Amino acid sequence: MRTGPDRRTFLGLAAAGAAWSLTGCQACPDPVDRTVPGDLAGTGKPGTTATSAGVPLQPVADVPLAPAGPATITDLLTTPSFYIAHRGSGDNWTEHTLRAYRESAALGIKAIEVSVSATSDGVLICHHDPDLARMTGRDFLISATSLATVATLRNDARAWLGPATGREPVPELQEVLDLLLADTVIFLEDKQGTNQEEILALLAGYPDARDHIVWKQPAQSKAHAEARRNGYTTWGYFGSGTLDGAAAYFDAVDLLGVPALAPTENIRQFVATGKPVIGWEVHRRSERDRLLGLGVRGMMCANAPYVLQREPVAAADAFTTGQRAPGDLPWDADSHWQEQPTFTGSALRMASATTAAYTLGSMGPIQAAEWLLEFELRWPAGVPGQAYGAGIMFALADDSPWRPGQVSGQGGYLLDARPDGRLILYRVDRGSAAGTVLGEAGGAPARAGQWQQFQVAVTAAGISAGRGGTQGLTSTDAAFRGGYFALAKNYDGGPPVEFRNVRTGPAPQPGTAGQACPA
């Protein structure tokens, strides 16, 4: 006969003030590894990653684990699903830099995307925007700036990737071609739309260019015809505002590009042409899975290590590194960096003008059947003067974004820590913006600058949540048991809220809740 408390007893331990935490005591070692070894599951397979429960998360099979020899356009298009590093995978490395291109190629990705503009003295450089303001802080129009001036500047993606990210030079196109053309497919776009003659002349110096260069422009561009006449494969992409008239341009290009978040009916229209379709830009695994399910074969991928499932699933946040972990993303990844929280020491600060969420994809999916999630939060500059607070969305089926107060594309739970000390657990169903209260617990009002620690335990019997290692509320709801979660700011405007020490681990087992540390 089992003598310890069963799961239902554990869920009712609030009255006893049971301690349940991943932290342990000062004299005890931390029971949760900060990162999970890549072969925790004992598979012996190189590149295998694992969750905190030791369940393997296999790398995407269609991309080799390392460069596997020269890749041509034919090699790329004969792969069942293929990946192109968008801006060199700009969610991971400073976009359109030699480092980003090299790192992407080192992952085994066969193709990279390169944007090109010409300086005032006619030198082709790799840069996405028509000016240098966003990336270098200097509001210079590229077409009016000399190469000598550009060479003194550095691309700075710290606002997107974190303060520990290094600044990188703006590369010349010829440098990139010399480094990568022989082994890599390059999707090359004339961003200014005026440099085709110069680009084709430069490519003429590379005998195998037609095997490696895909001419990229909006599908409506007349430059595709000239690229085809010169023997190049063409990729025409469409924006969300040009999808309705897309069919008129399908025959003008060899490959089609559709926004990753386009409506299903539009994507099916593209796939029905029989031409290879590439979704752009892909930040999340959920976007990849949706596109593949609709028959899209190509992924213009901005978050390659994460989408390709090359990173071990972490058991703790990486905020102390000052650099965003692969898979961690704000709810709006296409916001030109405005929605990215900032790193402040060991914490992540959310200070958006609206409600916001930050998915910790680097720590998902948690695949244990029963697990504990722990985090700390504070309001460093004053508590909100409104009803809602901040907390965590959890048990999400995938990593698709879910912003508080907006209609949810998937179901899950929201734990809201209110400024007045209340802790409220909501169930939010798919297609709903409002949640249903499942439980509530009281507590002392929050004070500015005070860190509070919270825990959520998810078991087969239900959900428990509390603060400071003491259980506060419970629910037997079992509708959602996904392994992804997101930090949440549940109010508009200020003040900012900070999070730190986000960790996951196995839920307390029967008979262990409240167990004292050994002397």
mmCIF file of C-alpha atoms in Angstrom, residues 51-276:
data_model
loop_
_atom_site.group_PDB
_atom_site.id
_atom_site.type_symbol
_atom_site.label_atom_id
_atom_site.label_comp_id
_atom_site.label_asym_id
_atom_site.label_seq_id
_atom_site.Cartn_x
_atom_site.Cartn_y
_atom_site.Cartn_z
ATOM 1 C CA THR A 51 13.341 17.852 -23.533
ATOM 2 C CA SER A 52 13.706 18.082 -19.767
ATOM 3 C CA ALA A 53 11.948 14.715 -19.616
ATOM 4 C CA GLY A 54 14.532 13.116 -21.884
ATOM 5 C CA VAL A 55 12.152 12.765 -24.836
ATOM 6 C CA PRO A 56 14.116 13.331 -28.057
ATOM 7 C CA LEU A 57 13.267 16.164 -30.424
ATOM 8 C CA GLN A 58 14.754 15.026 -33.712
ATOM 9 C CA PRO A 59 16.435 17.473 -36.112
ATOM 10 C CA VAL A 60 14.577 18.137 -39.357
ATOM 11 C CA ALA A 61 15.572 15.269 -41.620
ATOM 12 C CA ASP A 62 15.694 17.143 -44.946
ATOM 13 C CA VAL A 63 18.660 19.310 -43.920
ATOM 14 C CA PRO A 64 22.015 17.609 -43.233
ATOM 15 C CA LEU A 65 23.558 18.186 -39.811
ATOM 16 C CA ALA A 66 26.601 19.794 -41.469
ATOM 17 C CA PRO A 67 27.506 20.972 -44.975
ATOM 18 C CA ALA A 68 27.361 17.922 -47.230
ATOM 19 C CA GLY A 69 29.278 19.151 -50.251
ATOM 20 C CA PRO A 70 28.411 21.719 -52.905
ATOM 21 C CA ALA A 71 24.672 22.382 -53.257
ATOM 22 C CA THR A 72 23.092 23.435 -56.539
ATOM 23 C CA ILE A 73 19.587 24.623 -57.349
ATOM 24 C CA THR A 74 18.794 21.117 -58.579
ATOM 25 C CA ASP A 75 19.972 19.639 -55.267
ATOM 26 C CA LEU A 76 17.800 22.100 -53.387
ATOM 27 C CA LEU A 77 14.622 21.567 -55.384
ATOM 28 C CA THR A 78 14.856 17.773 -55.337
ATOM 29 C CA THR A 79 14.798 17.741 -51.516
ATOM 30 C CA PRO A 80 11.281 16.965 -50.182
ATOM 31 C CA SER A 81 11.310 20.115 -48.053
ATOM 32 C CA PHE A 82 14.042 22.719 -48.354
ATOM 33 C CA TYR A 83 15.189 25.704 -46.343
ATOM 34 C CA ILE A 84 16.670 29.096 -47.226
ATOM 35 C CA ALA A 85 18.234 31.205 -44.475
ATOM 36 C CA HIS A 86 16.234 34.455 -44.570
ATOM 37 C CA ARG A 87 18.753 37.319 -44.335
ATOM 38 C CA GLY A 88 21.174 34.668 -43.089
ATOM 39 C CA SER A 89 18.684 33.638 -40.348
ATOM 40 C CA GLY A 90 18.196 37.084 -38.864
ATOM 41 C CA ASP A 91 16.475 35.844 -35.694
ATOM 42 C CA ASN A 92 19.795 34.309 -34.665
ATOM 43 C CA TRP A 93 22.622 36.397 -36.115
ATOM 44 C CA THR A 94 22.954 39.982 -37.279
ATOM 45 C CA GLU A 95 21.144 39.975 -40.603
ATOM 46 C CA HIS A 96 22.901 40.195 -43.963
ATOM 47 C CA THR A 97 26.407 39.840 -42.569
ATOM 48 C CA LEU A 98 29.179 37.429 -43.429
ATOM 49 C CA ARG A 99 28.805 35.897 -40.003
ATOM 50 C CA ALA A 100 25.099 35.209 -40.523
ATOM 51 C CA TYR A 101 25.701 33.683 -43.944
ATOM 52 C CA ARG A 102 28.566 31.518 -42.648
ATOM 53 C CA GLU A 103 26.665 30.325 -39.572
ATOM 54 C CA SER A 104 23.639 29.382 -41.658
ATOM 55 C CA ALA A 105 25.744 27.456 -44.146
ATOM 56 C CA ALA A 106 27.497 25.676 -41.270
ATOM 57 C CA LEU A 107 24.108 24.318 -40.138
ATOM 58 C CA GLY A 108 23.880 22.379 -43.396
ATOM 59 C CA ILE A 109 21.346 24.738 -44.985
ATOM 60 C CA LYS A 110 21.809 24.636 -48.739
ATOM 61 C CA ALA A 111 20.578 28.156 -49.511
ATOM 62 C CA ILE A 112 20.791 31.683 -48.157
ATOM 63 C CA GLU A 113 18.937 34.869 -49.072
ATOM 64 C CA VAL A 114 20.973 37.971 -49.919
ATOM 65 C CA SER A 115 19.639 41.494 -50.523
ATOM 66 C CA VAL A 116 21.740 43.904 -52.581
ATOM 67 C CA SER A 117 21.952 47.669 -53.089
ATOM 68 C CA ALA A 118 24.532 49.850 -54.818
ATOM 69 C CA THR A 119 26.479 52.621 -53.089
ATOM 70 C CA SER A 120 26.929 56.064 -54.641
ATOM 71 C CA ASP A 121 30.158 54.857 -56.261
ATOM 72 C CA GLY A 122 28.510 51.762 -57.717
ATOM 73 C CA VAL A 123 29.692 49.049 -55.316
ATOM 74 C CA LEU A 124 27.135 46.329 -54.578
ATOM 75 C CA ILE A 125 26.669 45.743 -50.844
ATOM 76 C CA CYS A 126 24.450 43.341 -48.894
ATOM 77 C CA HIS A 127 21.713 45.174 -47.011
ATOM 78 C CA HIS A 128 17.939 44.887 -46.804
ATOM 79 C CA ASP A 129 16.796 48.484 -46.312
ATOM 80 C CA PRO A 130 17.273 51.365 -48.779
ATOM 81 C CA ASP A 131 18.992 53.296 -45.993
ATOM 82 C CA LEU A 132 21.363 52.411 -43.159
ATOM 83 C CA ALA A 133 19.365 53.853 -40.248
ATOM 84 C CA ARG A 134 17.838 50.711 -38.718
ATOM 85 C CA MET A 135 20.990 48.633 -38.813
ATOM 86 C CA THR A 136 23.786 51.167 -38.227
ATOM 87 C CA GLY A 137 22.092 54.102 -36.511
ATOM 88 C CA ARG A 138 23.158 56.452 -39.316
ATOM 89 C CA ASP A 139 20.354 57.707 -41.526
ATOM 90 C CA PHE A 140 22.263 57.475 -44.791
ATOM 91 C CA LEU A 141 20.583 56.538 -48.063
ATOM 92 C CA ILE A 142 22.746 53.799 -49.566
ATOM 93 C CA SER A 143 22.505 55.192 -53.089
ATOM 94 C CA ALA A 144 23.889 58.506 -51.803
ATOM 95 C CA THR A 145 26.658 57.035 -49.620
ATOM 96 C CA SER A 146 30.131 55.949 -50.724
ATOM 97 C CA LEU A 147 31.632 52.554 -50.002
ATOM 98 C CA ALA A 148 34.339 54.265 -47.936
ATOM 99 C CA THR A 149 31.673 55.649 -45.601
ATOM 100 C CA VAL A 150 29.772 52.360 -45.442
ATOM 101 C CA ALA A 151 33.010 50.589 -44.502
ATOM 102 C CA THR A 152 33.268 52.690 -41.328
ATOM 103 C CA LEU A 153 29.817 51.597 -40.118
ATOM 104 C CA ARG A 154 28.698 48.450 -38.330
ATOM 105 C CA ASN A 155 25.423 46.550 -38.429
ATOM 106 C CA ASP A 156 23.933 46.551 -34.939
ATOM 107 C CA ALA A 157 21.133 44.077 -34.133
ATOM 108 C CA ARG A 158 21.338 44.359 -30.349
ATOM 109 C CA ALA A 159 17.802 45.745 -30.150
ATOM 110 C CA TRP A 160 16.562 42.484 -31.710
ATOM 111 C CA LEU A 161 19.041 39.858 -30.535
ATOM 112 C CA GLY A 162 20.255 41.247 -27.196
ATOM 113 C CA PRO A 163 23.074 43.444 -25.844
ATOM 114 C CA ALA A 164 25.701 40.691 -26.053
ATOM 115 C CA THR A 165 25.356 40.547 -29.846
ATOM 116 C CA GLY A 166 28.434 41.783 -31.668
ATOM 117 C CA ARG A 167 28.345 44.499 -34.302
ATOM 118 C CA GLU A 168 29.279 43.393 -37.809
ATOM 119 C CA PRO A 169 30.563 45.071 -41.003
ATOM 120 C CA VAL A 170 28.334 45.568 -44.038
ATOM 121 C CA PRO A 171 29.672 43.054 -46.584
ATOM 122 C CA GLU A 172 30.194 43.590 -50.283
ATOM 123 C CA LEU A 173 28.350 41.231 -52.603
ATOM 124 C CA GLN A 174 31.599 40.093 -54.188
ATOM 125 C CA GLU A 175 32.886 38.979 -50.766
ATOM 126 C CA VAL A 176 29.797 36.836 -50.290
ATOM 127 C CA LEU A 177 30.002 35.330 -53.766
ATOM 128 C CA ASP A 178 33.688 34.513 -53.330
ATOM 129 C CA LEU A 179 32.990 32.866 -49.982
ATOM 130 C CA LEU A 180 29.791 30.929 -50.682
ATOM 131 C CA LEU A 181 28.768 30.736 -54.338
ATOM 132 C CA ALA A 182 30.666 27.542 -55.159
ATOM 133 C CA ASP A 183 28.927 25.531 -52.418
ATOM 134 C CA THR A 184 25.636 27.298 -51.713
ATOM 135 C CA VAL A 185 22.448 28.369 -53.464
ATOM 136 C CA ILE A 186 21.946 32.132 -53.163
ATOM 137 C CA PHE A 187 18.548 33.799 -53.542
ATOM 138 C CA LEU A 188 19.731 37.200 -54.749
ATOM 139 C CA GLU A 189 17.518 40.299 -54.749
ATOM 140 C CA ASP A 190 18.231 43.697 -56.258
ATOM 141 C CA LYS A 191 16.531 45.741 -53.539
ATOM 142 C CA GLN A 192 16.858 49.049 -55.358
ATOM 143 C CA GLY A 193 15.536 47.490 -58.558
ATOM 144 C CA THR A 194 18.070 49.402 -60.654
ATOM 145 C CA ASN A 195 21.168 47.208 -60.558
ATOM 146 C CA GLN A 196 20.316 44.174 -62.678
ATOM 147 C CA GLU A 197 22.849 44.926 -65.392
ATOM 148 C CA GLU A 198 25.651 45.384 -62.860
ATOM 149 C CA ILE A 199 24.688 42.257 -60.917
ATOM 150 C CA LEU A 200 24.540 40.108 -64.046
ATOM 151 C CA ALA A 201 27.921 41.463 -65.123
ATOM 152 C CA LEU A 202 29.425 40.516 -61.754
ATOM 153 C CA LEU A 203 27.878 37.041 -61.898
ATOM 154 C CA ALA A 204 29.396 36.514 -65.346
ATOM 155 C CA GLY A 205 32.742 36.115 -63.601
ATOM 156 C CA TYR A 206 31.522 32.960 -61.833
ATOM 157 C CA PRO A 207 31.231 30.075 -64.336
ATOM 158 C CA ASP A 208 28.735 28.074 -62.254
ATOM 159 C CA ALA A 209 26.550 31.021 -61.254
ATOM 160 C CA ARG A 210 23.448 29.683 -63.039
ATOM 161 C CA ASP A 211 23.619 26.516 -60.935
ATOM 162 C CA HIS A 212 23.690 28.501 -57.698
ATOM 163 C CA ILE A 213 21.905 31.836 -58.171
ATOM 164 C CA VAL A 214 18.123 32.253 -57.943
ATOM 165 C CA TRP A 215 16.995 35.689 -59.086
ATOM 166 C CA LYS A 216 14.609 37.023 -56.438
ATOM 167 C CA GLN A 217 12.195 39.957 -56.872
ATOM 168 C CA PRO A 218 8.514 40.683 -56.299
ATOM 169 C CA ALA A 219 6.619 38.536 -58.802
ATOM 170 C CA GLN A 220 5.389 41.643 -60.617
ATOM 171 C CA SER A 221 8.951 42.789 -61.424
ATOM 172 C CA LYS A 222 9.897 42.950 -65.101
ATOM 173 C CA ALA A 223 13.448 41.991 -64.111
ATOM 174 C CA HIS A 224 12.445 38.316 -64.017
ATOM 175 C CA ALA A 225 12.169 38.204 -67.809
ATOM 176 C CA GLU A 226 15.723 39.485 -68.240
ATOM 177 C CA ALA A 227 17.041 37.084 -65.601
ATOM 178 C CA ARG A 228 15.390 34.193 -67.434
ATOM 179 C CA ARG A 229 16.862 35.332 -70.761
ATOM 180 C CA ASN A 230 20.257 35.133 -69.083
ATOM 181 C CA GLY A 231 19.608 31.563 -67.959
ATOM 182 C CA TYR A 232 18.794 32.160 -64.288
ATOM 183 C CA THR A 233 16.095 30.495 -62.197
ATOM 184 C CA THR A 234 13.623 33.058 -60.854
ATOM 185 C CA TRP A 235 11.647 33.325 -57.622
ATOM 186 C CA GLY A 236 8.723 35.733 -57.538
ATOM 187 C CA TYR A 237 7.297 36.495 -54.131
ATOM 188 C CA PHE A 238 4.010 38.121 -53.182
ATOM 189 C CA GLY A 239 3.093 40.288 -50.222
ATOM 190 C CA SER A 240 -0.136 40.028 -48.280
ATOM 191 C CA GLY A 241 -1.581 42.931 -50.266
ATOM 192 C CA THR A 242 -0.971 41.361 -53.687
ATOM 193 C CA LEU A 243 -2.334 37.846 -53.152
ATOM 194 C CA ASP A 244 -5.708 38.409 -54.815
ATOM 195 C CA GLY A 245 -4.152 39.175 -58.191
ATOM 196 C CA ALA A 246 -1.300 36.702 -57.891
ATOM 197 C CA ALA A 247 -2.455 34.263 -60.581
ATOM 198 C CA ALA A 248 -1.692 36.783 -63.327
ATOM 199 C CA TYR A 249 2.034 36.426 -62.564
ATOM 200 C CA PHE A 250 2.365 32.693 -61.911
ATOM 201 C CA ASP A 251 3.752 31.968 -65.380
ATOM 202 C CA ALA A 252 6.322 34.773 -65.206
ATOM 203 C CA VAL A 253 8.553 33.015 -62.656
ATOM 204 C CA ASP A 254 9.901 29.544 -61.898
ATOM 205 C CA LEU A 255 9.334 29.470 -58.132
ATOM 206 C CA LEU A 256 6.522 31.099 -56.158
ATOM 207 C CA GLY A 257 6.718 32.885 -52.808
ATOM 208 C CA VAL A 258 3.741 33.174 -50.450
ATOM 209 C CA PRO A 259 3.610 34.886 -47.034
ATOM 210 C CA ALA A 260 3.901 32.302 -44.267
ATOM 211 C CA LEU A 261 0.772 33.684 -42.593
ATOM 212 C CA ALA A 262 -1.305 33.940 -45.780
ATOM 213 C CA PRO A 263 -4.881 32.597 -45.701
ATOM 214 C CA THR A 264 -5.186 28.887 -46.373
ATOM 215 C CA GLU A 265 -7.117 29.359 -49.619
ATOM 216 C CA ASN A 266 -4.339 31.527 -51.076
ATOM 217 C CA ILE A 267 -1.636 29.035 -50.169
ATOM 218 C CA ARG A 268 -3.617 26.216 -51.773
ATOM 219 C CA GLN A 269 -3.962 28.287 -54.932
ATOM 220 C CA PHE A 270 -0.171 28.629 -55.121
ATOM 221 C CA VAL A 271 0.464 24.938 -54.434
ATOM 222 C CA ALA A 272 -2.086 23.918 -57.083
ATOM 223 C CA THR A 273 0.150 25.401 -59.804
ATOM 224 C CA GLY A 274 2.561 22.493 -59.361
ATOM 225 C CA LYS A 275 5.491 24.890 -59.081
ATOM 226 C CA PRO A 276 7.724 24.804 -55.998
#
